[in-house]
PDB file of C-alpha atoms in Angstrom:
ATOM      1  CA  UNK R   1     -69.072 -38.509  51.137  1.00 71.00           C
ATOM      2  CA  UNK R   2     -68.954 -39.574  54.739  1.00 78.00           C
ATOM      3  CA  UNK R   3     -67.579 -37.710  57.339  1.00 87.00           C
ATOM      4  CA  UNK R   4     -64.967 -39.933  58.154  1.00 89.00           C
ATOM      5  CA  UNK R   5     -63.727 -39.332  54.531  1.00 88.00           C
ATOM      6  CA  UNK R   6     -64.142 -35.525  55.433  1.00 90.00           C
ATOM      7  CA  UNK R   7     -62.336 -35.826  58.709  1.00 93.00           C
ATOM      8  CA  UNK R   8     -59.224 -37.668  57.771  1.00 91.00           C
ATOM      9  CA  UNK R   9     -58.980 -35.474  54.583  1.00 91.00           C
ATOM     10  CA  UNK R  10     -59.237 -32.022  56.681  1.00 93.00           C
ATOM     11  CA  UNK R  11     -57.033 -33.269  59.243  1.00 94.00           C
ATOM     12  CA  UNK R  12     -54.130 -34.534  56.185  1.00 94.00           C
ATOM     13  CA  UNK R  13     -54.710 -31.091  54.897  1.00 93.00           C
ATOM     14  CA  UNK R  14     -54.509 -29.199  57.860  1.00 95.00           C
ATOM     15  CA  UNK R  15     -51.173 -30.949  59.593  1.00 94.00           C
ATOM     16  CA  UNK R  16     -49.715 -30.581  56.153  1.00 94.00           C
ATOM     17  CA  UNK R  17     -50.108 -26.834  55.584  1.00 94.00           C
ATOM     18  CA  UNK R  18     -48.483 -26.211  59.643  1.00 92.00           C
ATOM     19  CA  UNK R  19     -45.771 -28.241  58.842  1.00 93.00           C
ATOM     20  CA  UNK R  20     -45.306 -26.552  55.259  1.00 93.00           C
ATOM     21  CA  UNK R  21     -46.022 -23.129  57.142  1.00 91.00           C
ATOM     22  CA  UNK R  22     -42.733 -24.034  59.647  1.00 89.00           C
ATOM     23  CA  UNK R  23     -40.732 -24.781  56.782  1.00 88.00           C
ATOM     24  CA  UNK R  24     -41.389 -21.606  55.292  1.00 88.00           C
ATOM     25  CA  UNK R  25     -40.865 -19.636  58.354  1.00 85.00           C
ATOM     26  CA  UNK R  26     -37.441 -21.148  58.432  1.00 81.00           C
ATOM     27  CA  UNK R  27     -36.457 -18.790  55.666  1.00 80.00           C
ATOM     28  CA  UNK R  28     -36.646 -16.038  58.649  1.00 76.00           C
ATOM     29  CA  UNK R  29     -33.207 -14.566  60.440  1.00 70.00           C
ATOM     30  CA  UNK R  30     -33.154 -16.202  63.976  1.00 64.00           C
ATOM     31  CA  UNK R  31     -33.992 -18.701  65.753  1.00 59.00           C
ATOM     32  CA  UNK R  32     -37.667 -19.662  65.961  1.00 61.00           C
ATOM     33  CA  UNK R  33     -39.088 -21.868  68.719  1.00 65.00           C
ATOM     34  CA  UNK R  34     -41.549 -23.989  66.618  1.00 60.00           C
ATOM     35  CA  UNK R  35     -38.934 -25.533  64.888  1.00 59.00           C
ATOM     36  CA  UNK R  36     -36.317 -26.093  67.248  1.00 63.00           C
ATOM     37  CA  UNK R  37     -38.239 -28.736  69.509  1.00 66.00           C
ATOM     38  CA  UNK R  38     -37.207 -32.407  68.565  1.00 72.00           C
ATOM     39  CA  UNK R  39     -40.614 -33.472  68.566  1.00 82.00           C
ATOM     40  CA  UNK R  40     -42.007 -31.558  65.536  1.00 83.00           C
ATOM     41  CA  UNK R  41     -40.218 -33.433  62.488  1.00 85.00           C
ATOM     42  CA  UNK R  42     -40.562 -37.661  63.873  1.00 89.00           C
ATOM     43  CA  UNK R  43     -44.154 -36.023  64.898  1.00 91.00           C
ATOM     44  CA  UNK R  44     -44.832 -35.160  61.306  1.00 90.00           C
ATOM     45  CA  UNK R  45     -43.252 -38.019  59.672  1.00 93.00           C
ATOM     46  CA  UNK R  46     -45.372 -40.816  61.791  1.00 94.00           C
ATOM     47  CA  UNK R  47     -48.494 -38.660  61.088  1.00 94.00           C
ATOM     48  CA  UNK R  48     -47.497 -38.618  57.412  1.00 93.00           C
ATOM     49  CA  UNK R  49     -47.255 -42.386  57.596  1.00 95.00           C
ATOM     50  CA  UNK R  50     -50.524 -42.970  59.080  1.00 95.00           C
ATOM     51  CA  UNK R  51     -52.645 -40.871  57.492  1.00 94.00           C
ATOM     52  CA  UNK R  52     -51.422 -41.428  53.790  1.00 93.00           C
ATOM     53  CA  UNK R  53     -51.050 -45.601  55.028  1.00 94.00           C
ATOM     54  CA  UNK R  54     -54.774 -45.194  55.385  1.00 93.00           C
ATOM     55  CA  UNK R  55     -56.070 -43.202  52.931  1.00 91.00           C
ATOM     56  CA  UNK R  56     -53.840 -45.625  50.516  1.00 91.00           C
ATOM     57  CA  UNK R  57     -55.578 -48.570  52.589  1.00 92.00           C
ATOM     58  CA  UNK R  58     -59.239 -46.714  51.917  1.00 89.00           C
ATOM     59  CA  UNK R  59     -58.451 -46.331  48.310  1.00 87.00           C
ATOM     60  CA  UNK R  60     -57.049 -50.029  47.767  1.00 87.00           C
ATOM     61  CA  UNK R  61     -60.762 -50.893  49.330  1.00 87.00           C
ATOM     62  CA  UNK R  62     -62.808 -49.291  46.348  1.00 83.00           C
ATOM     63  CA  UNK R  63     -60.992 -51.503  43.974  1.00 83.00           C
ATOM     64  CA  UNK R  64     -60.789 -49.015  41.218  1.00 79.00           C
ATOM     65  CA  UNK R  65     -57.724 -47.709  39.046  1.00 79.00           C
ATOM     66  CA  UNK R  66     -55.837 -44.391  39.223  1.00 80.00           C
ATOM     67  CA  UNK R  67     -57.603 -42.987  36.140  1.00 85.00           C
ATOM     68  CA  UNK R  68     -61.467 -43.315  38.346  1.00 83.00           C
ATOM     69  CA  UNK R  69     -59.509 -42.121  41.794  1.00 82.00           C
ATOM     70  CA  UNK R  70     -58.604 -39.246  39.759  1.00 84.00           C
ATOM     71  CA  UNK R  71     -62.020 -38.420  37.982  1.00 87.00           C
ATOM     72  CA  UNK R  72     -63.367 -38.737  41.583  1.00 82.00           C
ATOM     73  CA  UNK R  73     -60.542 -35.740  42.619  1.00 84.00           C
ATOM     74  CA  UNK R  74     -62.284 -33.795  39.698  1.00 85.00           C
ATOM     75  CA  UNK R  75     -65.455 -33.936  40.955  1.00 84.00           C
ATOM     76  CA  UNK R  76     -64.545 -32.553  44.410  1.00 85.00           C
ATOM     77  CA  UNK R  77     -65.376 -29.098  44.738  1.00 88.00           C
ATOM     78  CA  UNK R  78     -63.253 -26.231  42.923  1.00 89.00           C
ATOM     79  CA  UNK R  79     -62.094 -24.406  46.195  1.00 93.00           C
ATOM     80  CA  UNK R  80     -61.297 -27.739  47.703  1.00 90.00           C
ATOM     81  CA  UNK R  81     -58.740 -28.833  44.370  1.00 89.00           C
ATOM     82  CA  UNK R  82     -57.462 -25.817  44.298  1.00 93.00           C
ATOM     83  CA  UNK R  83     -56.654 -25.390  47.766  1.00 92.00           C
ATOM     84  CA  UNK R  84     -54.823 -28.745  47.800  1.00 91.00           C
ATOM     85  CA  UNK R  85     -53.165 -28.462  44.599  1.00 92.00           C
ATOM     86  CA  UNK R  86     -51.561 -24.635  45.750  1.00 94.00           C
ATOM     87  CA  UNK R  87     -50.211 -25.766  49.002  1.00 94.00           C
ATOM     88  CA  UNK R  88     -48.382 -29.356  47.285  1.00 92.00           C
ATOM     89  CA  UNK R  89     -47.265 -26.808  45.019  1.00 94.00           C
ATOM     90  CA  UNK R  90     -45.491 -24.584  47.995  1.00 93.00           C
ATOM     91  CA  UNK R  91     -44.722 -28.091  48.898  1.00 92.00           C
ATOM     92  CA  UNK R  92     -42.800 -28.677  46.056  1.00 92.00           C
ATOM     93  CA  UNK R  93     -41.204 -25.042  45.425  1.00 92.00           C
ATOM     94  CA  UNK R  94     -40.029 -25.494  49.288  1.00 90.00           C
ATOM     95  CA  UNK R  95     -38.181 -28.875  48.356  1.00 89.00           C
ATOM     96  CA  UNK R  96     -36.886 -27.488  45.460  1.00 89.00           C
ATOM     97  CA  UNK R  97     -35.277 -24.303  46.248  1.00 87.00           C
ATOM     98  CA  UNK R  98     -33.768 -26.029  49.583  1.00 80.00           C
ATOM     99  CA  UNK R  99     -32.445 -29.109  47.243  1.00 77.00           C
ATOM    100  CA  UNK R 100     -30.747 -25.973  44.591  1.00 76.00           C
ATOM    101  CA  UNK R 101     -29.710 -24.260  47.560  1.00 67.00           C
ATOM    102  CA  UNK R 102     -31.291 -21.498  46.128  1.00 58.00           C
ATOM    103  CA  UNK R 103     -33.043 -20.155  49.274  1.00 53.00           C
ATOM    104  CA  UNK R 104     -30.365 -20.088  51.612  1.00 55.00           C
ATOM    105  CA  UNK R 105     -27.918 -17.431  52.485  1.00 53.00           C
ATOM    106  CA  UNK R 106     -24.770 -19.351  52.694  1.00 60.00           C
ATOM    107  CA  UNK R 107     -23.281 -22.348  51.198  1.00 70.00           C
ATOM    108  CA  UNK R 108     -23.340 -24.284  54.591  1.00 71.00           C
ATOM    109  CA  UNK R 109     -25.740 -27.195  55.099  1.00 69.00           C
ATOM    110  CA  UNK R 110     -26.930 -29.861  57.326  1.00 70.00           C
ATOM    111  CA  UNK R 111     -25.616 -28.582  60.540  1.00 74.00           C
ATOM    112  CA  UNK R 112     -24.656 -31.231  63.467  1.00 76.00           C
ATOM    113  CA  UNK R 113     -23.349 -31.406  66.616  1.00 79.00           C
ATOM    114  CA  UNK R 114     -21.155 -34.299  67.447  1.00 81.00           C
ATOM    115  CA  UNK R 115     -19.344 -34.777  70.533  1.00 83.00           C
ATOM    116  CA  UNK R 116     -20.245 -31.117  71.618  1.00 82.00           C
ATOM    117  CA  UNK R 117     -18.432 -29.650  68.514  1.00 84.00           C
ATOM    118  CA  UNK R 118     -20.477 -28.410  65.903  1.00 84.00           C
ATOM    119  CA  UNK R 119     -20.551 -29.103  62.182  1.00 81.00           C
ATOM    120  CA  UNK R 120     -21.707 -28.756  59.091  1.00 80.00           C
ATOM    121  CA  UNK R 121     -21.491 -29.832  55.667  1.00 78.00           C
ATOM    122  CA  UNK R 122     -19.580 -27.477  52.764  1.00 76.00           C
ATOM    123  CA  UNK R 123     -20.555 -28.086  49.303  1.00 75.00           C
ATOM    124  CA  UNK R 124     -18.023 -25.969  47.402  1.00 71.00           C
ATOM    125  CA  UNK R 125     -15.688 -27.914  45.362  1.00 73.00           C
ATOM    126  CA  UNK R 126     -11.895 -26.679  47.167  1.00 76.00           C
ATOM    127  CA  UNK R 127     -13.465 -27.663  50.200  1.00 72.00           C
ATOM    128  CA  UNK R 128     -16.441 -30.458  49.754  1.00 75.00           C
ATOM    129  CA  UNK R 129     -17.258 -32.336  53.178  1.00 78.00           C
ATOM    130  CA  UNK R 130     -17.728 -31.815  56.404  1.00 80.00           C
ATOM    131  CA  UNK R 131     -16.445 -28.684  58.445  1.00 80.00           C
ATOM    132  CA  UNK R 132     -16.230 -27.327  61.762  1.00 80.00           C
ATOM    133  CA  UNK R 133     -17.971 -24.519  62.487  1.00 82.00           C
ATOM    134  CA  UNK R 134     -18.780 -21.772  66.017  1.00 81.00           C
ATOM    135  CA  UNK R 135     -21.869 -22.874  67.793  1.00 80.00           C
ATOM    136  CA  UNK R 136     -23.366 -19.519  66.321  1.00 78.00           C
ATOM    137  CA  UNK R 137     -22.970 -20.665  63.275  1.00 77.00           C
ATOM    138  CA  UNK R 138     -24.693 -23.491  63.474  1.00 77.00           C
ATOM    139  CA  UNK R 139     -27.813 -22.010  65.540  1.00 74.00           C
ATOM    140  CA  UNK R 140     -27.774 -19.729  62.044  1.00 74.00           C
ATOM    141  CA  UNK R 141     -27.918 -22.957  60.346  1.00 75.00           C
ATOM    142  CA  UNK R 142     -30.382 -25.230  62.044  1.00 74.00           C
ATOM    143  CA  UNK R 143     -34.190 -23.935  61.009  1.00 73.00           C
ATOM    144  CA  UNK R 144     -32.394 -24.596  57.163  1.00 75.00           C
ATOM    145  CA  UNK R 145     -31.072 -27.898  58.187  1.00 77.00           C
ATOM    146  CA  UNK R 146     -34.494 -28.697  59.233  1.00 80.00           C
ATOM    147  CA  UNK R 147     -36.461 -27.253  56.706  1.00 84.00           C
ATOM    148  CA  UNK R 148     -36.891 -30.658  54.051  1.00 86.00           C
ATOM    149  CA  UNK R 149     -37.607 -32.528  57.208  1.00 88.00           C
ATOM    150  CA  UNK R 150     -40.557 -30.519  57.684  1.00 89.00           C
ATOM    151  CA  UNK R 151     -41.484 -29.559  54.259  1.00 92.00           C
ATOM    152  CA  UNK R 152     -41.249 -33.398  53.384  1.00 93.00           C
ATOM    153  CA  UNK R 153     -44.110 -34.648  55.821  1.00 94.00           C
ATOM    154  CA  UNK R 154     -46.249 -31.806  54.763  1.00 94.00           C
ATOM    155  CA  UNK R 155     -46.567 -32.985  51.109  1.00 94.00           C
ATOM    156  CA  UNK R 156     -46.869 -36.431  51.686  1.00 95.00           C
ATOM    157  CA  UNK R 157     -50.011 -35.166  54.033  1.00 95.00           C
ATOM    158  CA  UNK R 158     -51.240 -33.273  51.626  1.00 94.00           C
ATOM    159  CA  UNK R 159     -51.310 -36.334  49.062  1.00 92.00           C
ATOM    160  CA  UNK R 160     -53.103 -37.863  51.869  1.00 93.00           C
ATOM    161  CA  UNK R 161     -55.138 -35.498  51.994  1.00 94.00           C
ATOM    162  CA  UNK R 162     -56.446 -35.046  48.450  1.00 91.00           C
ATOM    163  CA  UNK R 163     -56.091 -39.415  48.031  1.00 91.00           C
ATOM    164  CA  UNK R 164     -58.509 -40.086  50.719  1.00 93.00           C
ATOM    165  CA  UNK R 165     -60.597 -36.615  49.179  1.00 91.00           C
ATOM    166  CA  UNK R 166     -61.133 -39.306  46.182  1.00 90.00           C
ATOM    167  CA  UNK R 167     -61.856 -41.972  47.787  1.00 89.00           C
ATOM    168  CA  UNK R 168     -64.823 -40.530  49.871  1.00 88.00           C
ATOM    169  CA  UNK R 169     -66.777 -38.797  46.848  1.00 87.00           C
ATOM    170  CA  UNK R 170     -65.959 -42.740  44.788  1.00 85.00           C
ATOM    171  CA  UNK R 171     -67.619 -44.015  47.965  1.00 82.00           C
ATOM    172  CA  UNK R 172     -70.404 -41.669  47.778  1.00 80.00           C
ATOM    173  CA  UNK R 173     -70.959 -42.316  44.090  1.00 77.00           C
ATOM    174  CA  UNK R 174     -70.830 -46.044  44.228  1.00 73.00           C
ATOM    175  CA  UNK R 175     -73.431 -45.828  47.516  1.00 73.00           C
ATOM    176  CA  UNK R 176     -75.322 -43.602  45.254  1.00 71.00           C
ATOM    177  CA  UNK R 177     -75.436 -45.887  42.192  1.00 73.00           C
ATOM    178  CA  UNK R 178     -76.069 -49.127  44.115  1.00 73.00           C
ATOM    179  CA  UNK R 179     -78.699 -47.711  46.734  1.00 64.00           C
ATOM    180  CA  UNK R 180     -82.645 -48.772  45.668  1.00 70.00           C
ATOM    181  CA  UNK R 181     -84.301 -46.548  43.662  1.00 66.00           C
ATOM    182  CA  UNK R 182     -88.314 -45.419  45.069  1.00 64.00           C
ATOM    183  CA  UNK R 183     -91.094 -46.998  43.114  1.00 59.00           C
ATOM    184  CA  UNK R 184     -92.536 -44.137  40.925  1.00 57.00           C
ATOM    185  CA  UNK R 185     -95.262 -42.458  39.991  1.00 51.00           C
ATOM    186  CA  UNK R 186     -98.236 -44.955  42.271  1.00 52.00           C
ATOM    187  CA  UNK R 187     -97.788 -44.573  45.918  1.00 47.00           C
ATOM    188  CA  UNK R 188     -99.598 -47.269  47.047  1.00 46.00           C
ATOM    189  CA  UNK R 189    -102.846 -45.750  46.500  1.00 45.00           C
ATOM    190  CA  UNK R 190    -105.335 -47.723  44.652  1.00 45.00           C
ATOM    191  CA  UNK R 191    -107.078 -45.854  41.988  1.00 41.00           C
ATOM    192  CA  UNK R 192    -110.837 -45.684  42.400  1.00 43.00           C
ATOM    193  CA  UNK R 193    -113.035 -46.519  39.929  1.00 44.00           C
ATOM    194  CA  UNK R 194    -115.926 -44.643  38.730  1.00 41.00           C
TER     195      UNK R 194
END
């Protein structure tokens, strides 16, 4: 596999397990500074977009079905699979327990500020929609609001990741399989008679 192959795969895998590691550490009491810049979550999302545009882009190229992309996957190494196939899976547990509500403390979500007034949405029943709330409140609520916006990014990296994974060791088999084979056996020397 070339190292381009290697590089944009390491890179897909590394920005996906920081931004899965943020959305984790949002579980945490208090406010953390790595999530509350502005930057981090339209930061992930364009580098999301690139990097799984391309490998998508890199894998269209080989011309070959999902069923040979995946074969290819298989034949990475073992460490490599099951490093990428552990951290989609935190990936997808993240998404999931935010989506249940499961992992949060409160029933309060998606907190806002509008017009300097603060706000978030209440999914109980008696009360479903949107409700003010004290600007404590909603510093309590922000790493949660934030956490599918990072958590999001991070698995579509990681498909990135493991896509363009593929389609380096497909290029290296088809290079492989096409390149000329030595003559055998005779070297060029002539045999002497005698």
């Amino acid at each position: 596999m070339g190292w381009t192959y290697r590089l944009h795969g390491a890179v897909g895998a590394a920005l996906g397990a920081g931004l899965l590691g943020l959305a984790a550490l949002t579980w945490l009491p208090g406010a953390l500074p790595l999530v509350e810049p502005l930057w981090v979550i339209p930061t992930g999302f364009v580098a999301a977009l690139v990097l799984l545009v391309a490998a998508l882009v890199r894998a269209a190229l080989l011309r070959s079905d999902k069923r040979v992309l995946w074969e290819a996957f298989r034949c990475l190494p073992g460490r490599v699979r099951a490093g990428l196939a552990a951290l989609a899976l935190v990936g997808v547990a993240i998404l999931v327990l935010d989506a249940t509500g499961a992992g949060s403390s409160g029933r309060l979500r998606d907190a806002e500020v509008r017009d300097g007034r603060y706000y978030a949405f209440d999914p109980a029943p008696e009360t479903r929609g949107t409700v003010e709330i004290s600007r404590s409140a909603y510093e309590a609520l922000l790493p949660g609001s934030r956490r599918p916006f990072l958590a999001l990014p991070g698995v579509l990296l990681l498909g990135a990741s493991g896509l363009v994974l593929a389609a380096g060791e497909l290029h290296r088999a088809d290079r492989a399989r096409t390149a000329p084979r030595p003559a055998g056996g005779n070297s060029g020397r002539a045999l002497s008679g005698g």
